[in-house]
Amino acid sequence: MRLLLIPLINLLLLLRTLLGLPFRLLAARSRPAYIRFRLTGDPPYREPTRRPRLPLGLGGQGRPEPATVTSLEGFRKALALLAKDPKVKGILVELEGLEVPPAKREVLVKLLEGFRAAGKRVVAWGVSVNSLEYQVMCAADEALLSPAGRLELVGYAAEATALGEGLERLGVKAHFFRRGEYKTAPELFTHPRVSDIQRQTMEAFLDERYTELVDTVAKGRKRTPEEVRAWIDAGPYSAKRAAAQGLIDGVCDEADLPERLGKKREKDGEEEEEGLEPMPMYRAGLVWPEVRWRPLRLRPLLGVVPLTGVITPGKSGAGPGPQRVGSDTVVKAVRAAGRNRRVKAVVLYVASPGGSATASEIILEAVQRVAKKKPVIAFVDRVAASGGYMAALGAKEIWATPHAVVGSIGVFAGKFDVSGLLEKLGVHRTLITRGENSGIYSPMRGFTEHERASMEAEVEEIYQAFLEHVAKARGRTKEEIHQLAEGRVYSGTRAQGVGLVDKTGGFEEACRYAMDLAKVPAERFDLRLFGGADRRLSLLKLLMGGALTGVYAFCPTAWDLQGFGGGERFE
């Protein structure tokens, strides 16, 4: 049936192209010299062939405006097309609320640099530009701000919280056990102050991000690192002050951008400004536009399974708060990708600080089963810590971007004793037990010595199992992994150096590598998303909900560090 239907569809596409030729010939006369693009939010690397009900990265925002970049791969193809057109002089890139991780920011910078290398001009414009957006802006030939705009170039800051003293004042006592002094998650509830280890961990990541900010700006603005550091220390800036200090090339209202971008030209005795249109308008003016012919044979598929958010047992769903992902949902998605015959390889996209140790191990086992049938690559551009890293171990290889957050191999367990709070409120409850450990889950008291011994034994058992999983996956001994574990957190570059990550690279590289492992001789492939629904849940609700005593592989430090780059969702 397909052999009969596809030629008919392609014939209709050809007829439509020919019928529209006269109109395109007329439109070609006024084809714009500059094309407008809008970078906002967190555009995906690629758009899946079959989109979910809520478009990833655009959920709830409705249809994007024509200039909005909806995927990095689409942006790359657009720039490649424009670079070949001698009539196109350049592009205007508008920055508005860009929230991408460092990995995507690097992709955008390289795309703009490549477009400039083709002899085209890149002009970047914004109203309120932060440090992330400014790094993209520095890749342009000309950086402009609205006269009412601001440049929020102030460096990076991270906040760590300690609730121990506050909880005690409320009458809530936190009882937690952890394996490893670097497993600082329970400190959020047990310590009155942020520990030195927590501070040192966050400072190490701040140093890396700050150094990259300085280097990127210095390269783009052709200044010395010392000058850039002085700029950062003197921020933030109004548009006028930024221009005076040389951080941008000028100020310009949005309405005046067409005139700024090109000289006026004569037409029938009247002056007319050169055009400034989004990419769809440019394509409409092509005499012979690119036609998406339907192939007789379906392209091979690369399955992408997102593991984004706090890992919990059960199913994912929708709701307010930080993201959560259920193990049942991920396992179902992994199995579906494994069963699909068109899917030749799978990329497990991990963006998780961990969560339930049991749920993480369930996901690990599902990934391992699929990896026995077809290549599976785990890719991290934000965070794969604790349970998130455990789940990634099932893949054949783990890829990370240089500034991803990786590691935090360790576990903790505990509960909250709210009896003091209830007493202050005049609420009295009596716990009656039968069995030595029957009250272990009760929030009405702390742990008995017997219960404490049981919990410590369970934490140790799960930690040892975690070490075994890592040692087996990474080809090391448990003792070697233990030296890297106990909750230590690494950047992607440092994780590769110590052997917790196989390669550092981008999403497209990881996808092509996965298809190479599948021995698929095709440069082009389609991406199919499996799973992806998420529910949102706070960390406090995770720890206090359901069974109040539980074992977790979670890293709040990694969660906090994601703020340097943007959101947490898969795109």
PDB file of C-alpha atoms in Angstrom, residues 236-459:
ATOM      1  CA  PRO A 236      24.353  45.440  36.157  1.00  0.00           C
ATOM      2  CA  TYR A 237      24.117  48.035  33.405  1.00  0.00           C
ATOM      3  CA  SER A 238      21.524  50.250  31.801  1.00  0.00           C
ATOM      4  CA  ALA A 239      21.597  50.119  28.010  1.00  0.00           C
ATOM      5  CA  LYS A 240      23.182  53.561  27.877  1.00  0.00           C
ATOM      6  CA  ARG A 241      25.951  52.677  30.336  1.00  0.00           C
ATOM      7  CA  ALA A 242      26.582  49.310  28.645  1.00  0.00           C
ATOM      8  CA  ALA A 243      27.114  51.108  25.333  1.00  0.00           C
ATOM      9  CA  ALA A 244      29.394  53.694  26.934  1.00  0.00           C
ATOM     10  CA  GLN A 245      31.531  50.971  28.523  1.00  0.00           C
ATOM     11  CA  GLY A 246      31.803  49.006  25.281  1.00  0.00           C
ATOM     12  CA  LEU A 247      29.791  45.950  26.382  1.00  0.00           C
ATOM     13  CA  ILE A 248      27.384  46.480  23.468  1.00  0.00           C
ATOM     14  CA  ASP A 249      27.698  48.267  20.134  1.00  0.00           C
ATOM     15  CA  GLY A 250      24.738  50.587  20.494  1.00  0.00           C
ATOM     16  CA  VAL A 251      21.118  51.148  21.494  1.00  0.00           C
ATOM     17  CA  CYS A 252      18.214  50.871  19.105  1.00  0.00           C
ATOM     18  CA  ASP A 253      14.433  50.762  19.314  1.00  0.00           C
ATOM     19  CA  GLU A 254      12.794  47.702  17.813  1.00  0.00           C
ATOM     20  CA  ALA A 255      11.035  49.857  15.250  1.00  0.00           C
ATOM     21  CA  ASP A 256      14.374  51.272  14.087  1.00  0.00           C
ATOM     22  CA  LEU A 257      16.053  47.886  13.589  1.00  0.00           C
ATOM     23  CA  PRO A 258      15.323  47.596   9.823  1.00  0.00           C
ATOM     24  CA  GLU A 259      16.989  50.939   9.191  1.00  0.00           C
ATOM     25  CA  ARG A 260      19.908  49.985  11.428  1.00  0.00           C
ATOM     26  CA  LEU A 261      20.436  46.751   9.541  1.00  0.00           C
ATOM     27  CA  GLY A 262      20.544  48.069   5.981  1.00  0.00           C
ATOM     28  CA  LYS A 263      20.821  51.183   3.897  1.00  0.00           C
ATOM     29  CA  LYS A 264      17.754  52.624   2.263  1.00  0.00           C
ATOM     30  CA  ARG A 265      17.409  51.990  -1.437  1.00  0.00           C
ATOM     31  CA  GLU A 266      15.703  53.754  -4.284  1.00  0.00           C
ATOM     32  CA  LYS A 267      12.632  52.223  -5.838  1.00  0.00           C
ATOM     33  CA  ASP A 268      10.413  54.112  -8.312  1.00  0.00           C
ATOM     34  CA  GLY A 269      11.744  57.403  -7.018  1.00  0.00           C
ATOM     35  CA  GLU A 270      10.884  56.552  -3.415  1.00  0.00           C
ATOM     36  CA  GLU A 271      13.075  55.342  -0.612  1.00  0.00           C
ATOM     37  CA  GLU A 272      12.234  51.939   0.801  1.00  0.00           C
ATOM     38  CA  GLU A 273      13.858  50.168   3.739  1.00  0.00           C
ATOM     39  CA  GLU A 274      15.305  46.738   3.156  1.00  0.00           C
ATOM     40  CA  GLY A 275      13.110  43.958   4.476  1.00  0.00           C
ATOM     41  CA  LEU A 276      13.284  42.228   7.860  1.00  0.00           C
ATOM     42  CA  GLU A 277      11.094  39.122   7.922  1.00  0.00           C
ATOM     43  CA  PRO A 278      10.963  35.791   9.803  1.00  0.00           C
ATOM     44  CA  MET A 279      12.111  32.563   8.166  1.00  0.00           C
ATOM     45  CA  PRO A 280       8.631  31.432   6.977  1.00  0.00           C
ATOM     46  CA  MET A 281       8.328  34.623   4.930  1.00  0.00           C
ATOM     47  CA  TYR A 282      11.757  34.030   3.446  1.00  0.00           C
ATOM     48  CA  ARG A 283      10.838  30.471   2.446  1.00  0.00           C
ATOM     49  CA  ALA A 284       7.655  31.781   0.819  1.00  0.00           C
ATOM     50  CA  GLY A 285       9.836  33.912  -1.450  1.00  0.00           C
ATOM     51  CA  LEU A 286      12.051  31.091  -2.689  1.00  0.00           C
ATOM     52  CA  VAL A 287      11.496  30.267  -6.349  1.00  0.00           C
ATOM     53  CA  TRP A 288      12.249  26.597  -5.727  1.00  0.00           C
ATOM     54  CA  PRO A 289      11.630  25.926  -2.040  1.00  0.00           C
ATOM     55  CA  GLU A 290      12.729  22.771  -0.291  1.00  0.00           C
ATOM     56  CA  VAL A 291      10.043  20.128  -0.686  1.00  0.00           C
ATOM     57  CA  ARG A 292       9.682  17.426   1.934  1.00  0.00           C
ATOM     58  CA  TRP A 293       9.296  14.473  -0.383  1.00  0.00           C
ATOM     59  CA  ARG A 294       7.877  11.360   1.219  1.00  0.00           C
ATOM     60  CA  PRO A 295      10.437   8.519   1.086  1.00  0.00           C
ATOM     61  CA  LEU A 296       9.364   5.126  -0.215  1.00  0.00           C
ATOM     62  CA  ARG A 297      11.087   3.529   2.755  1.00  0.00           C
ATOM     63  CA  LEU A 298      10.627   4.871   6.247  1.00  0.00           C
ATOM     64  CA  ARG A 299      13.720   6.335   7.828  1.00  0.00           C
ATOM     65  CA  PRO A 300      15.283   4.584  10.800  1.00  0.00           C
ATOM     66  CA  LEU A 301      14.234   5.914  14.177  1.00  0.00           C
ATOM     67  CA  LEU A 302      16.266   6.999  17.158  1.00  0.00           C
ATOM     68  CA  GLY A 303      14.192   6.573  20.286  1.00  0.00           C
ATOM     69  CA  VAL A 304      14.595   9.218  22.996  1.00  0.00           C
ATOM     70  CA  VAL A 305      13.392   8.436  26.511  1.00  0.00           C
ATOM     71  CA  PRO A 306      13.428  11.459  28.850  1.00  0.00           C
ATOM     72  CA  LEU A 307      14.202  10.950  32.524  1.00  0.00           C
ATOM     73  CA  THR A 308      13.580  14.454  33.800  1.00  0.00           C
ATOM     74  CA  GLY A 309      12.924  15.456  37.378  1.00  0.00           C
ATOM     75  CA  VAL A 310      12.792  13.829  40.795  1.00  0.00           C
ATOM     76  CA  ILE A 311      12.490  10.050  40.479  1.00  0.00           C
ATOM     77  CA  THR A 312       9.542   8.562  42.382  1.00  0.00           C
ATOM     78  CA  PRO A 313       7.710   5.224  42.307  1.00  0.00           C
ATOM     79  CA  GLY A 314       4.571   4.928  40.196  1.00  0.00           C
ATOM     80  CA  LYS A 315       3.372   6.963  37.261  1.00  0.00           C
ATOM     81  CA  SER A 316       4.186  10.470  36.124  1.00  0.00           C
ATOM     82  CA  GLY A 317       1.470  13.069  35.774  1.00  0.00           C
ATOM     83  CA  ALA A 318       0.910  16.819  35.620  1.00  0.00           C
ATOM     84  CA  GLY A 319       0.766  19.386  38.399  1.00  0.00           C
ATOM     85  CA  PRO A 320       2.500  22.425  39.959  1.00  0.00           C
ATOM     86  CA  GLY A 321       5.987  22.499  41.506  1.00  0.00           C
ATOM     87  CA  PRO A 322       9.371  20.959  40.635  1.00  0.00           C
ATOM     88  CA  GLN A 323       9.268  18.120  38.138  1.00  0.00           C
ATOM     89  CA  ARG A 324       8.891  14.488  39.102  1.00  0.00           C
ATOM     90  CA  VAL A 325       9.073  11.403  36.946  1.00  0.00           C
ATOM     91  CA  GLY A 326       7.559   8.058  37.882  1.00  0.00           C
ATOM     92  CA  SER A 327       9.484   4.828  37.452  1.00  0.00           C
ATOM     93  CA  ASP A 328       6.453   3.091  35.922  1.00  0.00           C
ATOM     94  CA  THR A 329       6.233   5.739  33.198  1.00  0.00           C
ATOM     95  CA  VAL A 330       9.939   5.562  32.364  1.00  0.00           C
ATOM     96  CA  VAL A 331      10.031   1.761  32.357  1.00  0.00           C
ATOM     97  CA  LYS A 332       7.027   1.639  30.035  1.00  0.00           C
ATOM     98  CA  ALA A 333       8.690   4.141  27.688  1.00  0.00           C
ATOM     99  CA  VAL A 334      12.000   2.247  27.682  1.00  0.00           C
ATOM    100  CA  ARG A 335      10.253  -1.028  26.897  1.00  0.00           C
ATOM    101  CA  ALA A 336       8.217   0.579  24.111  1.00  0.00           C
ATOM    102  CA  ALA A 337      11.398   1.905  22.502  1.00  0.00           C
ATOM    103  CA  GLY A 338      12.969  -1.518  22.832  1.00  0.00           C
ATOM    104  CA  ARG A 339      10.018  -3.281  21.164  1.00  0.00           C
ATOM    105  CA  ASN A 340       9.690  -0.843  18.251  1.00  0.00           C
ATOM    106  CA  ARG A 341      11.392  -2.422  15.233  1.00  0.00           C
ATOM    107  CA  ARG A 342      12.022   0.908  13.527  1.00  0.00           C
ATOM    108  CA  VAL A 343      13.931   2.156  16.569  1.00  0.00           C
ATOM    109  CA  LYS A 344      17.528   1.147  15.925  1.00  0.00           C
ATOM    110  CA  ALA A 345      19.045   2.813  18.988  1.00  0.00           C
ATOM    111  CA  VAL A 346      17.913   4.614  22.133  1.00  0.00           C
ATOM    112  CA  VAL A 347      19.129   7.752  23.880  1.00  0.00           C
ATOM    113  CA  LEU A 348      18.195   8.012  27.548  1.00  0.00           C
ATOM    114  CA  TYR A 349      18.065  11.751  28.177  1.00  0.00           C
ATOM    115  CA  VAL A 350      18.827  12.170  31.897  1.00  0.00           C
ATOM    116  CA  ALA A 351      18.061  15.423  33.671  1.00  0.00           C
ATOM    117  CA  SER A 352      17.497  14.213  37.226  1.00  0.00           C
ATOM    118  CA  PRO A 353      19.017  14.884  40.655  1.00  0.00           C
ATOM    119  CA  GLY A 354      17.759  11.469  41.755  1.00  0.00           C
ATOM    120  CA  GLY A 355      14.985  10.508  44.124  1.00  0.00           C
ATOM    121  CA  SER A 356      13.748   7.142  45.346  1.00  0.00           C
ATOM    122  CA  ALA A 357      16.559   4.567  45.411  1.00  0.00           C
ATOM    123  CA  THR A 358      14.143   1.722  44.684  1.00  0.00           C
ATOM    124  CA  ALA A 359      12.514   3.514  41.744  1.00  0.00           C
ATOM    125  CA  SER A 360      15.943   4.406  40.331  1.00  0.00           C
ATOM    126  CA  GLU A 361      17.076   0.775  40.464  1.00  0.00           C
ATOM    127  CA  ILE A 362      13.883  -0.344  38.729  1.00  0.00           C
ATOM    128  CA  ILE A 363      14.633   2.060  35.872  1.00  0.00           C
ATOM    129  CA  LEU A 364      18.243   0.839  35.757  1.00  0.00           C
ATOM    130  CA  GLU A 365      17.100  -2.755  35.276  1.00  0.00           C
ATOM    131  CA  ALA A 366      14.722  -1.765  32.463  1.00  0.00           C
ATOM    132  CA  VAL A 367      17.464   0.156  30.653  1.00  0.00           C
ATOM    133  CA  GLN A 368      19.846  -2.798  31.001  1.00  0.00           C
ATOM    134  CA  ARG A 369      17.315  -5.166  29.423  1.00  0.00           C
ATOM    135  CA  VAL A 370      16.831  -2.931  26.385  1.00  0.00           C
ATOM    136  CA  ALA A 371      20.604  -2.368  26.091  1.00  0.00           C
ATOM    137  CA  LYS A 372      21.004  -6.109  25.507  1.00  0.00           C
ATOM    138  CA  LYS A 373      18.903  -5.827  22.335  1.00  0.00           C
ATOM    139  CA  LYS A 374      19.970  -2.484  20.853  1.00  0.00           C
ATOM    140  CA  PRO A 375      22.451   0.328  21.563  1.00  0.00           C
ATOM    141  CA  VAL A 376      21.465   2.628  24.432  1.00  0.00           C
ATOM    142  CA  ILE A 377      23.365   5.846  25.150  1.00  0.00           C
ATOM    143  CA  ALA A 378      22.705   7.970  28.240  1.00  0.00           C
ATOM    144  CA  PHE A 379      23.047  11.697  27.560  1.00  0.00           C
ATOM    145  CA  VAL A 380      23.338  14.409  30.232  1.00  0.00           C
ATOM    146  CA  ASP A 381      23.377  18.126  29.583  1.00  0.00           C
ATOM    147  CA  ARG A 382      22.037  19.242  32.951  1.00  0.00           C
ATOM    148  CA  VAL A 383      22.261  16.764  35.807  1.00  0.00           C
ATOM    149  CA  ALA A 384      22.541  13.014  36.399  1.00  0.00           C
ATOM    150  CA  ALA A 385      23.110  12.708  40.121  1.00  0.00           C
ATOM    151  CA  SER A 386      22.382  10.011  42.689  1.00  0.00           C
ATOM    152  CA  GLY A 387      19.431   7.977  41.392  1.00  0.00           C
ATOM    153  CA  GLY A 388      19.655   9.806  38.061  1.00  0.00           C
ATOM    154  CA  TYR A 389      23.207   8.564  37.613  1.00  0.00           C
ATOM    155  CA  MET A 390      22.183   5.073  38.781  1.00  0.00           C
ATOM    156  CA  ALA A 391      19.568   4.893  36.012  1.00  0.00           C
ATOM    157  CA  ALA A 392      22.138   6.022  33.412  1.00  0.00           C
ATOM    158  CA  LEU A 393      24.413   3.101  34.299  1.00  0.00           C
ATOM    159  CA  GLY A 394      22.232   0.752  32.270  1.00  0.00           C
ATOM    160  CA  ALA A 395      23.342   2.373  29.007  1.00  0.00           C
ATOM    161  CA  LYS A 396      26.256   1.165  26.900  1.00  0.00           C
ATOM    162  CA  GLU A 397      27.951   4.542  27.324  1.00  0.00           C
ATOM    163  CA  ILE A 398      27.306   7.720  29.280  1.00  0.00           C
ATOM    164  CA  TRP A 399      27.779  11.039  27.493  1.00  0.00           C
ATOM    165  CA  ALA A 400      27.790  14.385  29.278  1.00  0.00           C
ATOM    166  CA  THR A 401      28.359  17.987  28.328  1.00  0.00           C
ATOM    167  CA  PRO A 402      31.309  19.736  30.033  1.00  0.00           C
ATOM    168  CA  HIS A 403      29.211  21.630  32.586  1.00  0.00           C
ATOM    169  CA  ALA A 404      26.663  18.926  33.381  1.00  0.00           C
ATOM    170  CA  VAL A 405      26.360  17.856  37.036  1.00  0.00           C
ATOM    171  CA  VAL A 406      27.243  14.176  37.472  1.00  0.00           C
ATOM    172  CA  GLY A 407      27.789  11.747  40.348  1.00  0.00           C
ATOM    173  CA  SER A 408      26.623  12.044  43.966  1.00  0.00           C
ATOM    174  CA  ILE A 409      26.895   8.270  44.405  1.00  0.00           C
ATOM    175  CA  GLY A 410      25.339   7.707  47.804  1.00  0.00           C
ATOM    176  CA  VAL A 411      22.092   7.218  49.686  1.00  0.00           C
ATOM    177  CA  PHE A 412      20.301   8.537  52.742  1.00  0.00           C
ATOM    178  CA  ALA A 413      17.188   7.670  54.708  1.00  0.00           C
ATOM    179  CA  GLY A 414      15.112   9.154  57.468  1.00  0.00           C
ATOM    180  CA  LYS A 415      11.897  10.731  58.630  1.00  0.00           C
ATOM    181  CA  PHE A 416      10.475  13.726  60.485  1.00  0.00           C
ATOM    182  CA  ASP A 417       9.237  13.656  64.060  1.00  0.00           C
ATOM    183  CA  VAL A 418       6.344  16.128  64.254  1.00  0.00           C
ATOM    184  CA  SER A 419       5.236  15.304  67.789  1.00  0.00           C
ATOM    185  CA  GLY A 420       6.651  18.577  69.125  1.00  0.00           C
ATOM    186  CA  LEU A 421       4.735  20.595  66.549  1.00  0.00           C
ATOM    187  CA  LEU A 422       1.475  18.786  67.327  1.00  0.00           C
ATOM    188  CA  GLU A 423       2.004  19.345  71.039  1.00  0.00           C
ATOM    189  CA  LYS A 424       2.347  23.082  70.443  1.00  0.00           C
ATOM    190  CA  LEU A 425      -0.901  22.951  68.520  1.00  0.00           C
ATOM    191  CA  GLY A 426      -2.641  21.049  71.306  1.00  0.00           C
ATOM    192  CA  VAL A 427      -2.911  17.825  69.316  1.00  0.00           C
ATOM    193  CA  HIS A 428      -2.157  14.640  71.288  1.00  0.00           C
ATOM    194  CA  ARG A 429      -1.626  11.248  69.673  1.00  0.00           C
ATOM    195  CA  THR A 430      -0.572   7.975  71.257  1.00  0.00           C
ATOM    196  CA  LEU A 431       1.452   5.378  69.374  1.00  0.00           C
ATOM    197  CA  ILE A 432       0.685   1.756  70.320  1.00  0.00           C
ATOM    198  CA  THR A 433       2.902  -0.902  68.754  1.00  0.00           C
ATOM    199  CA  ARG A 434       3.255  -4.663  68.462  1.00  0.00           C
ATOM    200  CA  GLY A 435       6.589  -5.636  66.977  1.00  0.00           C
ATOM    201  CA  GLU A 436      10.087  -4.236  67.548  1.00  0.00           C
ATOM    202  CA  ASN A 437      10.086  -2.073  64.410  1.00  0.00           C
ATOM    203  CA  SER A 438       6.352  -1.530  63.910  1.00  0.00           C
ATOM    204  CA  GLY A 439       6.639   2.188  64.728  1.00  0.00           C
ATOM    205  CA  ILE A 440       9.550   2.826  62.378  1.00  0.00           C
ATOM    206  CA  TYR A 441       7.388   4.813  59.929  1.00  0.00           C
ATOM    207  CA  SER A 442       5.541   6.822  62.546  1.00  0.00           C
ATOM    208  CA  PRO A 443       6.083  10.609  62.541  1.00  0.00           C
ATOM    209  CA  MET A 444       5.090  10.748  66.214  1.00  0.00           C
ATOM    210  CA  ARG A 445       8.565   9.922  67.541  1.00  0.00           C
ATOM    211  CA  GLY A 446      12.166   9.428  66.517  1.00  0.00           C
ATOM    212  CA  PHE A 447      13.875   6.080  65.989  1.00  0.00           C
ATOM    213  CA  THR A 448      14.525   3.604  68.760  1.00  0.00           C
ATOM    214  CA  GLU A 449      18.009   2.098  68.975  1.00  0.00           C
ATOM    215  CA  HIS A 450      16.736  -1.082  67.341  1.00  0.00           C
ATOM    216  CA  GLU A 451      15.051   0.877  64.540  1.00  0.00           C
ATOM    217  CA  ARG A 452      18.143   3.004  64.093  1.00  0.00           C
ATOM    218  CA  ALA A 453      20.294  -0.092  63.663  1.00  0.00           C
ATOM    219  CA  SER A 454      17.840  -1.473  61.105  1.00  0.00           C
ATOM    220  CA  MET A 455      17.838   1.773  59.101  1.00  0.00           C
ATOM    221  CA  GLU A 456      21.612   2.100  59.162  1.00  0.00           C
ATOM    222  CA  ALA A 457      21.926  -1.488  57.941  1.00  0.00           C
ATOM    223  CA  GLU A 458      19.484  -0.789  55.091  1.00  0.00           C
ATOM    224  CA  VAL A 459      21.308   2.382  54.067  1.00  0.00           C
TER     225      VAL A 459
END
